[in-house]
PDB file of C-alpha atoms in Angstrom:
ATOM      1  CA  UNK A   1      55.807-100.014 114.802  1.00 49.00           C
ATOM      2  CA  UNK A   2      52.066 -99.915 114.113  1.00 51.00           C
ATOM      3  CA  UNK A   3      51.024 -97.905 117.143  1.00 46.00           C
ATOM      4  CA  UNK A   4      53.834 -95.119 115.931  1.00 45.00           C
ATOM      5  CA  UNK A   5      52.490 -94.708 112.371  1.00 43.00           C
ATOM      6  CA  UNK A   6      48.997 -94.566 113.789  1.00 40.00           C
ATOM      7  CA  UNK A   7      49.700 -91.950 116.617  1.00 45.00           C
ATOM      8  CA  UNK A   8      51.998 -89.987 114.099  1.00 42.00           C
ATOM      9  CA  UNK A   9      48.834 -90.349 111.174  1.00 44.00           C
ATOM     10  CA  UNK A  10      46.352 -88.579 114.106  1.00 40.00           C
ATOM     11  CA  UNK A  11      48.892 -85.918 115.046  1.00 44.00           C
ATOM     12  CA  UNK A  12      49.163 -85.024 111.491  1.00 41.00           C
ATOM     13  CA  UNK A  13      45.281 -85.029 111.060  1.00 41.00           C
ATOM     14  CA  UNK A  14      45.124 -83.129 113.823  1.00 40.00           C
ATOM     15  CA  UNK A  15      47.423 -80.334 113.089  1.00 41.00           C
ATOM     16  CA  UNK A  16      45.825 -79.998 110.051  1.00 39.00           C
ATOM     17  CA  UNK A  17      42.193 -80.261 111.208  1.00 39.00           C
ATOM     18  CA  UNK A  18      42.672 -76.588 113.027  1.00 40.00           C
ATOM     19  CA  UNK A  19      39.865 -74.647 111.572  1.00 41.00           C
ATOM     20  CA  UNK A  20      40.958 -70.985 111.020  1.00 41.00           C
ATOM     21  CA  UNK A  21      44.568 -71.363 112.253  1.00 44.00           C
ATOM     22  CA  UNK A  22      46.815 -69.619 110.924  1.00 45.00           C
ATOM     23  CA  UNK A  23      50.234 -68.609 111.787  1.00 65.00           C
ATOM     24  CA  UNK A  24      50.285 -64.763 112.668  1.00 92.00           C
ATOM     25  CA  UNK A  25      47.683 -63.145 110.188  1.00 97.00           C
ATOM     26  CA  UNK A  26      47.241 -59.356 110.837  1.00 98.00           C
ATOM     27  CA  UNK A  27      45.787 -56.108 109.316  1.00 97.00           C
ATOM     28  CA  UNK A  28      46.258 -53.051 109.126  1.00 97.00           C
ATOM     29  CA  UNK A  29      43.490 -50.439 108.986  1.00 98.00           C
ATOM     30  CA  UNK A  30      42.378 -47.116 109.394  1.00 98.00           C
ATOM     31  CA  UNK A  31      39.194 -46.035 111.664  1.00 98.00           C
ATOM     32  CA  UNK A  32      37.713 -42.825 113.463  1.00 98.00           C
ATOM     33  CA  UNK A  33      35.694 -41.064 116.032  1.00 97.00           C
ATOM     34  CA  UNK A  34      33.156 -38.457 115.925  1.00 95.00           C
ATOM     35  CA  UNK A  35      32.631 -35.484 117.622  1.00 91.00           C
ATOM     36  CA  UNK A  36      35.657 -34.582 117.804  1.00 94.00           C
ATOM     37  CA  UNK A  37      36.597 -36.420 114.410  1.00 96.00           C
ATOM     38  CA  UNK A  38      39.628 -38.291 115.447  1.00 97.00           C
ATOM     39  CA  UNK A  39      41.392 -40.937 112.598  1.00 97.00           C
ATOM     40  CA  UNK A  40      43.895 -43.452 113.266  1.00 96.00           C
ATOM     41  CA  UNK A  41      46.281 -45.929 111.410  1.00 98.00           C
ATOM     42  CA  UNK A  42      46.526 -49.380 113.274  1.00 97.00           C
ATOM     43  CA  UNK A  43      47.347 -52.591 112.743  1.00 98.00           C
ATOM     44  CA  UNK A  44      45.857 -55.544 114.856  1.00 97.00           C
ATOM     45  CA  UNK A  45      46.088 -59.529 114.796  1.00 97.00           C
ATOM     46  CA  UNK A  46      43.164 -61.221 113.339  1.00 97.00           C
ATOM     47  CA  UNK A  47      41.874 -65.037 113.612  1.00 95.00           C
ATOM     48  CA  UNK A  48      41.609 -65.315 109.714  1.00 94.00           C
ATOM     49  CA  UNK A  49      43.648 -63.755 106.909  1.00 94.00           C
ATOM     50  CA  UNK A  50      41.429 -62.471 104.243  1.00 95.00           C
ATOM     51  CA  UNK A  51      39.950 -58.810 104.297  1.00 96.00           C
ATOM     52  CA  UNK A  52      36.338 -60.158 104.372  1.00 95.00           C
ATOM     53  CA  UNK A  53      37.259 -61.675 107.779  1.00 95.00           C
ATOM     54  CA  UNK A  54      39.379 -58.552 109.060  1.00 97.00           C
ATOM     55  CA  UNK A  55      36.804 -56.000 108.235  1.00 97.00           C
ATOM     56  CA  UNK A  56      34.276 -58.235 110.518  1.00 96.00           C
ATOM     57  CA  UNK A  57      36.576 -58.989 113.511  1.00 96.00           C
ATOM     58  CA  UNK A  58      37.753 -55.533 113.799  1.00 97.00           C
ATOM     59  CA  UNK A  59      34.514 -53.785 113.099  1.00 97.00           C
ATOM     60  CA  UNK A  60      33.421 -55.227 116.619  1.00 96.00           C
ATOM     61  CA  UNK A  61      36.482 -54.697 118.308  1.00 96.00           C
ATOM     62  CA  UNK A  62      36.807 -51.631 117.655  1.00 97.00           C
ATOM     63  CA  UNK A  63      33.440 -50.630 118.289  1.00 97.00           C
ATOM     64  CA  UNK A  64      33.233 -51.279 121.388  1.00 96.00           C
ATOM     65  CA  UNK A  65      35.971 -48.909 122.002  1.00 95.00           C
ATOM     66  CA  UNK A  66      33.710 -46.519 120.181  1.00 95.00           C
ATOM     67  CA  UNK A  67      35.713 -46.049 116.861  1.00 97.00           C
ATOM     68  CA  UNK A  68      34.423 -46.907 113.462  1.00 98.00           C
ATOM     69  CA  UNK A  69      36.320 -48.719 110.797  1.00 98.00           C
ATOM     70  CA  UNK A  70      36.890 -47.220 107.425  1.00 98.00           C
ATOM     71  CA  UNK A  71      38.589 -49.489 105.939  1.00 97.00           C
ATOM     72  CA  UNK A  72      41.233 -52.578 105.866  1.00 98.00           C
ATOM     73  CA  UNK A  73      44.223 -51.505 104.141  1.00 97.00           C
ATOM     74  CA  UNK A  74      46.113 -55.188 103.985  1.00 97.00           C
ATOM     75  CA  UNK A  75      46.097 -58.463 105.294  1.00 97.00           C
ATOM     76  CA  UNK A  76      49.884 -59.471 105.649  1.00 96.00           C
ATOM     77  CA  UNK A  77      51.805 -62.281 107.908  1.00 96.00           C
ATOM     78  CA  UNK A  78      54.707 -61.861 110.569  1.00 95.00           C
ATOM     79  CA  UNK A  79      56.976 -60.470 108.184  1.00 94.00           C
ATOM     80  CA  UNK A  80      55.035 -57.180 107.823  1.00 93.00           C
ATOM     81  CA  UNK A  81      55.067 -56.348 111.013  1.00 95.00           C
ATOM     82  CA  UNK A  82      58.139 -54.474 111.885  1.00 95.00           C
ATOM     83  CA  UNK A  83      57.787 -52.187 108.557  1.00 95.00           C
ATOM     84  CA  UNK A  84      54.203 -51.136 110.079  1.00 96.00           C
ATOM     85  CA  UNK A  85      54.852 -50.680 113.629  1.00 96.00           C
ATOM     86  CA  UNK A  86      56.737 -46.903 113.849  1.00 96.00           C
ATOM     87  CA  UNK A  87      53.111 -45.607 111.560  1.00 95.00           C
ATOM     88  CA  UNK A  88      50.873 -47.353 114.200  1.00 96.00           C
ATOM     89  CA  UNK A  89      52.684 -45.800 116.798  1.00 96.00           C
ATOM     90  CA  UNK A  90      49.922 -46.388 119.963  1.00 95.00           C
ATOM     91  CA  UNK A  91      47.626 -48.125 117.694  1.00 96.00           C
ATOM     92  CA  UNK A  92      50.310 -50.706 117.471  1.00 96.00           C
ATOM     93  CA  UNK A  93      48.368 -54.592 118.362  1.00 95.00           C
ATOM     94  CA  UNK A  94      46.017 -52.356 120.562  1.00 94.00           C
ATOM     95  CA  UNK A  95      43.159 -53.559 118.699  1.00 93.00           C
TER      96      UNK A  95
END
């Protein structure tokens, strides 16, 4: 009986130990490209959900892709998904 309130304690500890997990945190955002100016909606997953944390993370991803973000419209969970997903169209989790 010990052992099984001592294993159950650490599982517990563990789970909540998880720096920075979080179940489903995304953002939406908008970002462009220069020369030809191109703009696009999107919304992406992201590691942490605050804006501070989503204008970081996606400032690099996207980036590298050669876009620029303008700005971080929301941070939202799982639920906000399926209301967002027709206006990202392509841009849609690509990030």
């Amino acid at each position: 009986m010990k052992h099984t309130a001592l294993i159950a304690g650490l599982i517990t500890a563990l789970a909540l130990a998880q720096p920075g997990h979080t179940a489903g945190c995304y953002a939406d955002y908008k970002a462009k490209q220069d020369n030809p100016l191109r703009l696009h909606y999107g919304v992406a997953q992201i590691s942490q959900c605050s804006k501070g944390a989503a204008r970081a993370e996606l400032s690099a991803r996207l980036a590298a892709q050669g876009w620029t973000l303008l700005n971080i419209v929301s941070v939202f969970d799982e639920s906000g998904l399926a209301e967002r997903k027709q206006s990202a169209g392509s841009n849609f989790l690509r990030f």
